[in-house]
Amino acid sequence: MPSGTRVRRAVVSATSVALMATGCGGGGSSSNGPSDAAKTFTYQGSEPQNPLQPANANEVGGGRIVQNLFKGLVDYDPATGKLRNQVADTIDTTDAQTYTVVLKSGWTFHDGTPVTAKSFVDAWNWAANTKNNQINSSWFEDIQGYPDVHPESGSPTADTMSGLTVQDGTHFTIKLNHKVSYFPYKLGYVAFSPLPEGFYQDPAGYGQKPVGNGPYEFVSWDHNSQVVTKTFANYQGVDKPKNGGVVFKMYTNAEAAYADLQSNNLDVMDQVPPSALANYKGDLGSRAIDAPQGGIQNVGFTLYQPEWQGADKAKVRQGLSMAIDRNTITRTVLQGSRAPASAWVAEGVEGYKAGTCGDFCTYNPDKAKQLIQEGGGVPGNSLKITYNADGGHKEWVDAVCNSIRQTTGVNCAGDPKTDFKTARAAITGHQINGMFRTGWVQDYPLNANFLADVYRTGAASNDTGYSSPEFDKLATEADKAASIQDTATGYQQAEAQLATDMPAIPLWYYRTNSGYSNKVQNVSFDSFGNPAWTQVEVKS
């Protein structure tokens, strides 16, 4: 969208339309009947890695809970994928660098205090500050003054970013370091949520008992068991709940969750396990979900380790990618529920360009062995792929390792961690060797999210330690482009650098393969892989 001198509404619609998920399959019973808006429903979750603070959740375990407890300026319509205003009444700009935000009136936090312009500005400043150790702090780096609160080394020289200015109770401005035409896309991410004044008196305590402004309010957190929420009666959003709340049940085994779903002890699944993919549509009938999702499965490398550094080791990584028979694994182990990946951006996302990975994502045993040999071989001729055992990943990890081992002779084995939280702690703490599972589901439907937020030097989700001056330069140029379309094209050029360096191997594109119990109705999933939480109805 052009950014000329005229004022334009910055809350733009996504140019790639996300399709609403629909039930698939025959038989069963999901006919709509009377519902009870006071009843809660259960969802298959995982123990959050961190306290429940908006800027401290970049994984699905905590992220899906936090996004229901908090609501930002905008979010994405689950039916269309388009940006829509929530707390924001308007977000305007004349130059794609300075944005003027006006809030709607009437919004309150769950404790009854008002949501104001200061609620956003103070929250963003706190989240960006190095001393508060928030995992999503880099999401604020576009804002002028970010280096003052989050320097590359040393202590902050300021407590606030100069680019944020409160004008009055419902009006603030955001000045960026440079033009970012797609900045409104980013504002839908949970890190940009507001915080109540009471939060700053006890951030740690609020992380265990959060107070938000979203459709659901926190009730309790029984660690490693469940998080209970209830509908917030004074919620002012456009997506008012049709149920009484969500109970996030923590599972360490996807098969156990599926068994609970079939026996109506779980209402909505995240993803059915690979072991059920062949039969779940028959098991669930019209309650089965098969829907598009803006997600990708990768395996990343520990590039922060000396043995994986250097141009020669890029050849080894390329060779390992060519040793993986994606077509066979997706067709057999994953029952055709995934499509082999040929790029680092998911299908259906604005800026997706098939084939960016080139021949390196094509199974070629001879070339795989040649590249690995030219690169000096895999360190120790042995690999481990770290993954979370509670996510139904064992089957495909074993298949990937079998493909590598049979094709190249390199020893490869899965390295399961008990649950998602444990695996993420090991990955972000740099406590693993070699390779690790690193799936990514869109935070906003633009290729920049799959690239800048994962592969830019120092990005919050750059778990590989990848750092490429060329990638960073191209990404920065893409950020400054005059339109969203030009930004997407610029990021395609940056993505091409990943084929040269291969910091992570793209495996396949996700779909949402899920289902729901006989106790709920009106269940649908969006392109983020989330159910339309507030629209789920519990049968009376």
Coordinates of C-alpha atoms in Angstrom, one line a residue:
M1 CA 0.0 0.0 0.0
P2 CA 1.5 3.4 -1.0
S3 CA 2.7 5.8 1.7
G4 CA 2.3 9.1 0.1
T5 CA 1.8 12.5 1.7
R6 CA -1.9 12.0 2.3
V7 CA -3.1 10.6 5.6
R8 CA -3.9 6.9 5.3
R9 CA -5.4 4.4 7.7
A10 CA -2.5 2.2 8.8
V11 CA -4.6 -0.7 10.0
V12 CA -4.5 -2.4 6.6
S13 CA -6.0 -5.7 5.6
A14 CA -3.7 -8.7 5.0
T15 CA -3.3 -9.2 1.3
S16 CA -3.1 -13.0 1.7
V17 CA -6.5 -14.0 3.0
A18 CA -6.5 -16.7 5.6
L19 CA -9.3 -19.3 5.0
M20 CA -11.6 -20.2 7.8
A21 CA -11.1 -23.7 8.9
T22 CA -14.0 -26.1 8.5
G23 CA -14.8 -29.5 9.9
C24 CA -14.0 -32.3 7.5
G25 CA -15.1 -35.9 7.2
G26 CA -18.3 -37.8 7.4
G27 CA -20.4 -39.4 10.1
G28 CA -20.4 -38.4 13.8
S29 CA -22.6 -35.7 15.2
S30 CA -21.8 -32.0 15.5
S31 CA -25.2 -30.6 14.9
N32 CA -25.8 -27.3 16.6
G33 CA -28.2 -27.2 19.5
P34 CA -28.8 -25.1 22.6
S35 CA -25.6 -23.8 24.2
D36 CA -24.8 -22.4 27.7
A37 CA -22.7 -19.3 27.6
A38 CA -21.7 -19.8 31.3
K39 CA -19.9 -23.1 30.6
T40 CA -16.1 -23.4 30.1
F41 CA -14.4 -25.7 27.6
T42 CA -11.0 -27.4 27.7
Y43 CA -8.1 -27.1 25.3
Q44 CA -5.0 -29.1 24.8
G45 CA -2.1 -27.0 26.1
S46 CA 1.4 -27.3 27.4
E47 CA 3.2 -25.8 30.4
P48 CA 4.3 -22.2 29.6
Q49 CA 8.1 -21.7 29.4
N50 CA 8.0 -18.4 31.3
P51 CA 5.7 -16.3 33.6
L52 CA 2.5 -15.1 31.9
Q53 CA 3.8 -11.7 30.8
P54 CA 2.9 -10.5 27.3
A55 CA 6.5 -9.7 26.3
N56 CA 7.8 -13.0 27.8
A57 CA 5.8 -15.5 25.7
N58 CA 7.1 -16.4 22.3
E59 CA 6.0 -20.1 22.4
V60 CA 2.6 -21.6 22.1
G61 CA 2.4 -22.9 25.6
G62 CA 2.4 -19.4 27.1
G63 CA 1.4 -17.5 24.0
R64 CA -2.0 -19.0 23.6
I65 CA -2.9 -18.3 27.2
V66 CA -1.6 -14.8 27.2
Q67 CA -3.3 -13.8 23.9
N68 CA -6.6 -14.7 25.6
L69 CA -5.9 -12.7 28.8
F70 CA -4.7 -9.6 27.0
K71 CA -5.9 -7.6 23.9
G72 CA -3.8 -5.1 22.0
L73 CA -4.5 -2.3 19.6
V74 CA -5.4 -4.7 16.8
D75 CA -5.8 -8.4 16.2
Y76 CA -6.6 -10.6 13.2
D77 CA -10.1 -11.6 12.2
P78 CA -10.1 -15.4 12.4
A79 CA -12.5 -15.7 9.5
T80 CA -10.5 -13.6 7.0
G81 CA -7.0 -13.0 8.4
K82 CA -7.5 -9.3 8.1
L83 CA -6.3 -6.8 10.7
R84 CA -9.1 -5.3 12.7
N85 CA -9.1 -2.7 15.4
Q86 CA -9.6 -3.7 19.0
V87 CA -8.5 -1.2 21.7
A88 CA -7.4 1.2 18.9
D89 CA -10.1 3.4 17.3
T90 CA -7.7 4.7 14.7
I91 CA -4.0 4.2 13.8
D92 CA -2.9 6.8 11.2
T93 CA 0.3 7.9 9.5
T94 CA 1.4 10.2 6.7
D95 CA 4.9 8.7 6.2
A96 CA 5.0 5.1 7.6
Q97 CA 7.4 6.3 10.2
T98 CA 5.3 8.3 12.7
Y99 CA 2.0 6.6 13.8
T100 CA -0.8 8.4 15.7
V101 CA -2.9 6.1 17.8
V102 CA -6.3 7.0 19.3
L103 CA -7.9 4.5 21.7
K104 CA -11.5 3.6 22.1
S105 CA -13.1 4.6 25.4
G106 CA -14.6 2.2 27.9
W107 CA -11.8 -0.5 28.0
T108 CA -10.7 -1.6 31.4
F109 CA -8.4 -4.2 32.8
H110 CA -9.7 -7.2 34.8
D111 CA -9.0 -5.3 38.0
G112 CA -11.4 -2.5 36.9
T113 CA -8.7 0.1 36.2
P114 CA -8.9 1.9 32.8
V115 CA -6.8 1.1 29.7
T116 CA -5.2 4.3 28.7
A117 CA -2.5 5.5 26.3
K118 CA -0.1 5.3 29.2
S119 CA -1.0 1.7 29.7
F120 CA 0.5 0.9 26.3
V121 CA 3.5 3.2 26.4
D122 CA 4.6 2.2 29.9
A123 CA 4.2 -1.5 29.0
W124 CA 6.3 -1.2 25.8
N125 CA 9.0 0.7 27.6
W126 CA 9.2 -1.9 30.4
A127 CA 9.2 -4.8 28.0
A128 CA 12.0 -3.3 25.8
N129 CA 14.3 -2.5 28.7
T130 CA 17.2 -4.9 29.1
K131 CA 17.0 -5.1 32.8
N132 CA 13.6 -6.7 32.7
N133 CA 14.8 -9.6 30.7
Q134 CA 11.8 -10.1 28.5
I135 CA 12.2 -12.6 25.7
N136 CA 10.3 -10.5 23.2
S137 CA 12.2 -7.2 23.8
S138 CA 13.5 -7.1 20.2
W139 CA 10.0 -6.6 18.9
F140 CA 10.3 -3.0 19.9
E141 CA 13.6 -2.3 18.1
D142 CA 11.8 -0.4 15.3
I143 CA 10.9 2.3 17.8
Q144 CA 13.1 5.4 18.2
G145 CA 15.2 5.2 21.3
Y146 CA 15.2 1.4 21.6
P147 CA 19.1 1.3 21.8
D148 CA 18.9 3.6 24.9
V149 CA 16.8 1.1 26.8
H150 CA 18.3 -2.0 25.2
P151 CA 21.9 -1.4 24.3
E152 CA 24.0 -4.1 22.6
S153 CA 26.3 -4.1 25.7
G154 CA 26.3 -2.4 29.1
S155 CA 23.4 -0.9 31.0
P156 CA 20.5 1.1 29.7
T157 CA 21.0 4.8 29.5
A158 CA 17.3 5.6 29.7
D159 CA 14.1 4.0 31.0
T160 CA 11.9 5.1 28.2
M161 CA 12.1 5.1 24.4
S162 CA 12.1 8.6 22.9
G163 CA 9.8 7.5 20.1
L164 CA 6.8 6.9 22.4
T165 CA 4.8 10.0 23.5
V166 CA 1.6 10.1 25.5
Q167 CA -0.6 13.0 24.3
D168 CA -3.5 12.4 26.6
G169 CA -5.5 9.6 28.1
T170 CA -6.6 8.0 24.8
H171 CA -3.9 9.4 22.4
F172 CA -0.2 8.5 21.8
T173 CA 2.3 8.6 19.0
I174 CA 4.9 6.1 17.9
K175 CA 8.0 7.4 16.0
L176 CA 10.1 4.7 14.4
N177 CA 13.8 4.7 13.6
H178 CA 12.9 4.5 9.9
K179 CA 9.9 3.8 7.7
V180 CA 8.2 0.5 8.3
S181 CA 5.1 0.2 6.1
Y182 CA 3.9 -3.0 7.7
F183 CA 4.3 -1.9 11.3
P184 CA 0.5 -2.2 12.0
Y185 CA 0.9 -6.0 11.2
K186 CA 3.3 -6.2 14.1
L187 CA 1.0 -4.5 16.5
G188 CA -1.2 -7.5 16.6
Y189 CA 1.5 -9.5 18.4
V190 CA 0.9 -10.1 22.0
A191 CA 4.1 -8.4 23.1
F192 CA 2.4 -5.0 22.3
S193 CA -0.3 -5.6 24.9
P194 CA -1.0 -3.0 27.6
L195 CA -0.3 -3.5 31.3
P196 CA -2.2 -2.2 34.4
E197 CA -0.4 0.1 36.8
G198 CA -0.4 -2.5 39.5
F199 CA 1.9 -4.8 37.4
Y200 CA 5.0 -2.7 38.0
Q201 CA 4.7 -3.1 41.8
D202 CA 5.2 -6.8 41.5
P203 CA 6.0 -8.0 37.9
A204 CA 7.0 -11.5 39.2
G205 CA 3.7 -11.9 41.1
Y206 CA 1.7 -10.7 38.1
G207 CA 3.5 -13.2 35.9
Q208 CA 1.9 -16.0 38.1
K209 CA -1.5 -14.2 38.4
P210 CA -1.8 -12.0 35.4
V211 CA -4.3 -9.1 35.1
G212 CA -5.1 -8.3 31.5
N213 CA -7.8 -6.7 29.4
G214 CA -8.7 -9.6 27.1
P215 CA -11.8 -11.6 26.7
Y216 CA -10.9 -14.0 29.5
E217 CA -9.5 -13.3 33.0
F218 CA -7.1 -15.4 35.0
V219 CA -8.5 -17.7 37.7
S220 CA -5.7 -20.1 38.6
W221 CA -2.5 -21.8 37.5
D222 CA -1.9 -25.3 38.7
H223 CA 1.6 -25.8 37.2
N224 CA 2.0 -28.7 34.8
S225 CA -1.7 -29.4 35.1
Q226 CA -3.9 -26.6 33.9
V227 CA -4.5 -22.8 33.7
V228 CA -8.2 -21.9 34.3
T229 CA -9.7 -18.7 32.9
K230 CA -13.2 -17.3 32.9
T231 CA -15.0 -14.8 30.7
F232 CA -14.4 -11.1 31.5
A233 CA -17.9 -9.6 31.9
N234 CA -16.7 -6.1 30.9
Y235 CA -14.8 -7.1 27.8
Q236 CA -15.1 -4.4 25.2
G237 CA -13.7 -6.2 22.1
V238 CA -15.5 -7.0 18.9
D239 CA -15.2 -10.8 19.7
K240 CA -17.3 -11.2 22.8
P241 CA -17.1 -14.7 24.2
K242 CA -20.0 -17.1 23.6
N243 CA -18.7 -19.4 26.4
G244 CA -17.8 -19.1 30.1
G245 CA -14.0 -19.5 29.7
V246 CA -11.2 -21.7 28.6
V247 CA -9.3 -24.3 30.7
F248 CA -5.9 -25.0 29.3
K249 CA -5.1 -28.6 30.2
M250 CA -1.4 -29.5 30.1
Y251 CA -0.5 -32.8 28.4
T252 CA 2.9 -34.5 28.2
N253 CA 1.7 -37.0 25.7
A254 CA -0.3 -36.2 22.5
E255 CA -1.8 -39.7 22.4
A256 CA -3.2 -39.2 25.9
A257 CA -4.8 -35.9 24.7
Y258 CA -6.3 -37.7 21.7
A259 CA -7.7 -40.5 23.9
D260 CA -9.3 -37.8 26.1
L261 CA -10.8 -36.1 23.1
Q262 CA -12.4 -39.3 22.0
S263 CA -13.9 -39.9 25.5
N264 CA -15.1 -36.3 25.7
N265 CA -12.6 -35.5 28.5
L266 CA -11.0 -32.9 26.3
D267 CA -13.0 -30.5 24.2
V268 CA -10.6 -29.1 21.6
M269 CA -7.3 -30.4 20.4
D270 CA -4.2 -28.5 19.3
Q271 CA -3.0 -31.1 16.8
V272 CA -3.8 -34.8 16.6
P273 CA -0.7 -37.0 17.0
P274 CA 1.0 -38.6 13.9
S275 CA -0.3 -42.0 15.1
A276 CA -3.9 -40.8 14.7
L277 CA -3.5 -39.0 11.3
A278 CA -4.6 -42.0 9.3
N279 CA -7.8 -42.5 11.3
Y280 CA -8.9 -39.3 13.0
K281 CA -11.3 -38.2 10.3
G282 CA -13.1 -41.6 10.6
D283 CA -12.9 -41.5 14.4
L284 CA -14.3 -38.0 14.7
G285 CA -16.5 -37.7 11.6
S286 CA -17.8 -34.1 11.1
R287 CA -15.9 -33.1 14.3
A288 CA -12.6 -33.5 12.5
I289 CA -10.7 -30.4 11.4
D290 CA -8.4 -30.2 8.4
A291 CA -7.5 -26.6 7.7
P292 CA -4.8 -24.4 6.2
Q293 CA -2.3 -22.9 8.6
G294 CA 0.5 -20.4 8.3
G295 CA 3.1 -22.6 9.8
I296 CA 6.3 -24.5 8.9
Q297 CA 8.4 -27.2 10.5
N298 CA 12.1 -26.7 10.5
V299 CA 15.2 -28.2 12.2
G300 CA 17.8 -25.7 13.3
F301 CA 21.5 -25.9 14.0
T302 CA 23.5 -24.7 17.0
L303 CA 25.5 -22.2 15.0
Y304 CA 26.9 -20.6 18.2
Q305 CA 29.1 -23.7 18.6
P306 CA 32.5 -23.4 16.9
E307 CA 32.2 -26.8 15.2
W308 CA 29.2 -25.6 13.2
Q309 CA 30.7 -22.3 12.1
G310 CA 32.5 -21.4 8.9
A311 CA 31.6 -21.5 5.2
D312 CA 32.5 -25.2 4.9
K313 CA 30.0 -26.2 7.5
A314 CA 27.2 -24.5 5.4
K315 CA 27.9 -27.2 2.8
V316 CA 27.5 -29.8 5.5
R317 CA 24.1 -28.3 6.5
Q318 CA 23.0 -28.2 2.8
G319 CA 24.0 -31.8 2.4
L320 CA 22.0 -32.9 5.4
S321 CA 19.0 -31.1 4.0
M322 CA 19.4 -33.0 0.7
A323 CA 19.6 -36.3 2.7
I324 CA 16.0 -35.9 4.0
D325 CA 13.4 -37.6 1.9
R326 CA 10.6 -35.1 2.6
N327 CA 8.2 -36.6 0.0
T328 CA 8.2 -40.0 1.5
I329 CA 8.1 -38.8 5.2
T330 CA 5.1 -36.5 4.6
R331 CA 3.3 -39.2 2.5
T332 CA 3.8 -42.1 4.9
V333 CA 4.7 -41.0 8.5
L334 CA 2.5 -37.9 8.3
Q335 CA -0.2 -39.5 6.2
G336 CA -0.2 -36.7 3.6
S337 CA -1.1 -34.1 6.2
R338 CA 1.9 -31.9 5.4
A339 CA 3.4 -30.6 2.2
P340 CA 7.2 -30.7 1.7
A341 CA 8.8 -27.3 2.1
S342 CA 10.8 -25.5 -0.5
A343 CA 11.3 -22.2 1.4
W344 CA 11.5 -20.8 4.9
V345 CA 8.2 -19.0 4.7
A346 CA 4.9 -20.9 5.0
E347 CA 2.5 -21.3 2.1
G348 CA -0.3 -18.7 1.9
V349 CA 1.6 -16.0 3.7
E350 CA 2.1 -12.7 1.8
G351 CA 5.6 -12.9 0.2
Y352 CA 5.8 -16.7 0.1
K353 CA 8.0 -17.7 -2.8
A354 CA 8.2 -21.4 -3.6
G355 CA 11.6 -22.9 -4.4
T356 CA 13.7 -20.4 -2.5
C357 CA 15.6 -23.3 -1.0
G358 CA 16.5 -24.5 -4.5
D359 CA 18.0 -28.0 -4.9
F360 CA 19.0 -28.0 -1.3
C361 CA 15.4 -29.0 -0.3
T362 CA 15.3 -31.8 -2.9
Y363 CA 16.2 -35.3 -1.9
N364 CA 19.5 -36.2 -3.6
P365 CA 21.6 -38.9 -1.8
D366 CA 24.7 -38.5 -4.1
K367 CA 24.8 -34.7 -3.8
A368 CA 24.1 -34.9 -0.1
K369 CA 27.2 -37.1 0.5
Q370 CA 29.3 -34.9 -1.8
L371 CA 28.4 -31.7 0.1
I372 CA 29.0 -33.2 3.5
Q373 CA 32.4 -34.5 2.4
E374 CA 33.4 -31.2 0.9
G375 CA 32.4 -29.4 4.1
G376 CA 34.6 -31.6 6.2
G377 CA 31.9 -33.9 7.5
V378 CA 29.5 -33.7 10.4
P379 CA 31.3 -33.1 13.7
G380 CA 32.0 -36.5 15.2
N381 CA 29.9 -38.1 12.4
S382 CA 27.0 -37.9 14.9
L383 CA 23.8 -35.8 15.2
K384 CA 21.0 -35.4 17.7
I385 CA 17.7 -33.7 17.0
T386 CA 16.3 -32.3 20.2
Y387 CA 12.5 -32.1 20.4
N388 CA 9.6 -32.0 22.9
A389 CA 8.2 -35.4 23.6
D390 CA 4.7 -34.1 24.4
G391 CA 4.0 -32.8 20.9
G392 CA 3.7 -35.9 18.8
H393 CA 7.1 -35.4 17.1
K394 CA 8.9 -38.7 17.7
E395 CA 7.7 -40.5 14.6
W396 CA 8.9 -37.8 12.1
V397 CA 12.1 -37.1 14.0
D398 CA 13.0 -40.8 13.9
A399 CA 12.1 -40.8 10.2
V400 CA 14.3 -37.8 9.5
C401 CA 17.2 -39.4 11.3
N402 CA 16.7 -42.7 9.5
S403 CA 16.8 -40.8 6.2
I404 CA 20.0 -39.0 7.1
R405 CA 21.6 -42.2 8.5
Q406 CA 20.7 -44.4 5.5
T407 CA 21.6 -41.8 2.9
T408 CA 24.9 -40.5 4.4
G409 CA 26.1 -42.9 7.1
V410 CA 26.0 -40.1 9.7
N411 CA 24.7 -41.4 13.0
C412 CA 21.5 -39.6 13.9
A413 CA 19.1 -40.0 16.8
G414 CA 16.2 -38.1 18.4
D415 CA 16.9 -36.3 21.7
P416 CA 13.4 -36.1 23.4
K417 CA 12.8 -33.7 26.2
T418 CA 10.0 -34.3 28.6
D419 CA 7.8 -31.4 27.5
F420 CA 7.7 -28.3 25.5
K421 CA 8.8 -26.0 28.4
T422 CA 11.9 -28.2 29.0
A423 CA 12.8 -28.4 25.3
R424 CA 12.4 -24.6 24.9
A425 CA 14.5 -23.9 28.0
A426 CA 17.3 -26.1 26.6
I427 CA 17.1 -24.5 23.2
T428 CA 17.0 -20.9 24.4
G429 CA 19.6 -21.6 27.1
H430 CA 22.0 -23.1 24.4
Q431 CA 22.2 -26.4 26.3
I432 CA 22.0 -28.7 23.3
N433 CA 24.4 -29.9 20.6
G434 CA 23.8 -30.1 16.9
M435 CA 20.1 -29.8 15.8
F436 CA 16.7 -29.1 17.3
R437 CA 13.1 -28.9 16.2
T438 CA 12.0 -25.4 15.6
G439 CA 8.5 -25.0 14.2
W440 CA 7.1 -21.5 13.4
V441 CA 3.5 -20.3 13.2
Q442 CA 2.9 -16.8 11.9
D443 CA 2.5 -13.9 14.3
Y444 CA 1.4 -11.8 11.4
P445 CA 0.7 -13.0 7.9
L446 CA 3.8 -11.5 6.1
N447 CA 7.0 -13.2 5.1
A448 CA 9.0 -10.7 7.3
N449 CA 7.7 -12.5 10.4
F450 CA 9.2 -15.8 9.2
L451 CA 12.5 -14.2 8.4
A452 CA 13.3 -11.0 10.4
D453 CA 11.9 -12.4 13.6
V454 CA 13.8 -15.7 13.3
Y455 CA 17.0 -15.0 11.4
R456 CA 18.0 -11.4 12.0
T457 CA 21.0 -11.0 14.3
G458 CA 19.8 -10.9 17.9
A459 CA 16.1 -11.4 17.1
A460 CA 14.0 -12.7 19.9
S461 CA 13.4 -16.1 18.2
N462 CA 16.8 -16.5 16.6
D463 CA 17.6 -19.7 18.5
T464 CA 20.3 -20.9 16.1
G465 CA 22.6 -17.9 16.7
Y466 CA 22.6 -17.1 13.0
S467 CA 24.3 -13.8 12.1
S468 CA 24.7 -12.7 8.5
P469 CA 25.6 -9.1 7.6
E470 CA 24.1 -9.7 4.2
F471 CA 20.8 -11.0 5.5
D472 CA 20.6 -8.2 8.0
K473 CA 21.3 -5.6 5.3
L474 CA 18.6 -6.9 3.0
A475 CA 16.1 -7.2 5.8
T476 CA 16.7 -3.6 6.9
E477 CA 16.3 -2.4 3.3
A478 CA 13.0 -4.4 3.1
D479 CA 11.8 -2.8 6.3
K480 CA 12.3 0.6 4.7
A481 CA 10.4 -0.2 1.5
A482 CA 7.6 2.2 0.5
S483 CA 4.8 -0.4 0.5
I484 CA 4.0 -3.8 2.0
Q485 CA 4.3 -5.4 -1.4
D486 CA 7.8 -3.9 -1.8
T487 CA 8.7 -5.1 1.7
A488 CA 7.6 -8.6 0.8
T489 CA 9.7 -8.6 -2.3
G490 CA 12.7 -7.3 -0.3
Y491 CA 12.4 -10.1 2.2
Q492 CA 12.3 -12.6 -0.6
Q493 CA 15.8 -11.4 -1.5
A494 CA 16.9 -11.7 2.1
E495 CA 15.4 -15.3 2.2
A496 CA 17.7 -16.3 -0.7
Q497 CA 20.7 -15.8 1.6
L498 CA 19.4 -18.5 3.9
A499 CA 19.9 -21.0 1.0
T500 CA 23.6 -20.1 1.0
D501 CA 24.0 -20.3 4.8
M502 CA 21.4 -23.0 5.7
P503 CA 21.0 -22.0 9.4
A504 CA 17.9 -24.2 9.6
I505 CA 16.5 -26.9 7.3
P506 CA 12.9 -26.4 6.1
L507 CA 11.0 -29.7 6.3
W508 CA 7.3 -29.2 5.6
Y509 CA 4.3 -26.8 5.8
Y510 CA 1.8 -27.3 8.5
R511 CA -1.9 -27.9 8.3
T512 CA -4.2 -27.8 11.3
N513 CA -5.3 -31.4 11.9
S514 CA -7.5 -31.3 14.9
G515 CA -10.9 -32.1 16.3
Y516 CA -13.4 -31.4 19.1
S517 CA -15.6 -33.3 21.5
N518 CA -19.3 -33.9 21.4
K519 CA -19.7 -31.3 24.2
V520 CA -18.9 -28.3 22.0
Q521 CA -20.0 -26.8 18.7
N522 CA -19.1 -23.9 16.4
V523 CA -15.4 -24.8 16.5
S524 CA -13.2 -23.4 13.8
F525 CA -9.5 -22.6 13.4
D526 CA -7.7 -19.6 11.9
S527 CA -4.5 -19.5 9.8
F528 CA -2.5 -19.1 13.0
G529 CA -3.5 -22.6 14.1
N530 CA -5.7 -21.2 16.9
P531 CA -9.3 -22.0 17.5
A532 CA -11.6 -19.0 17.3
W533 CA -11.6 -19.1 21.1
T534 CA -14.5 -16.8 21.9
Q535 CA -16.8 -18.3 19.3
V536 CA -16.7 -21.9 20.7
E537 CA -20.1 -22.8 22.2
V538 CA -20.6 -25.4 25.0
K539 CA -23.7 -27.4 24.6
S540 CA -26.2 -27.1 27.4

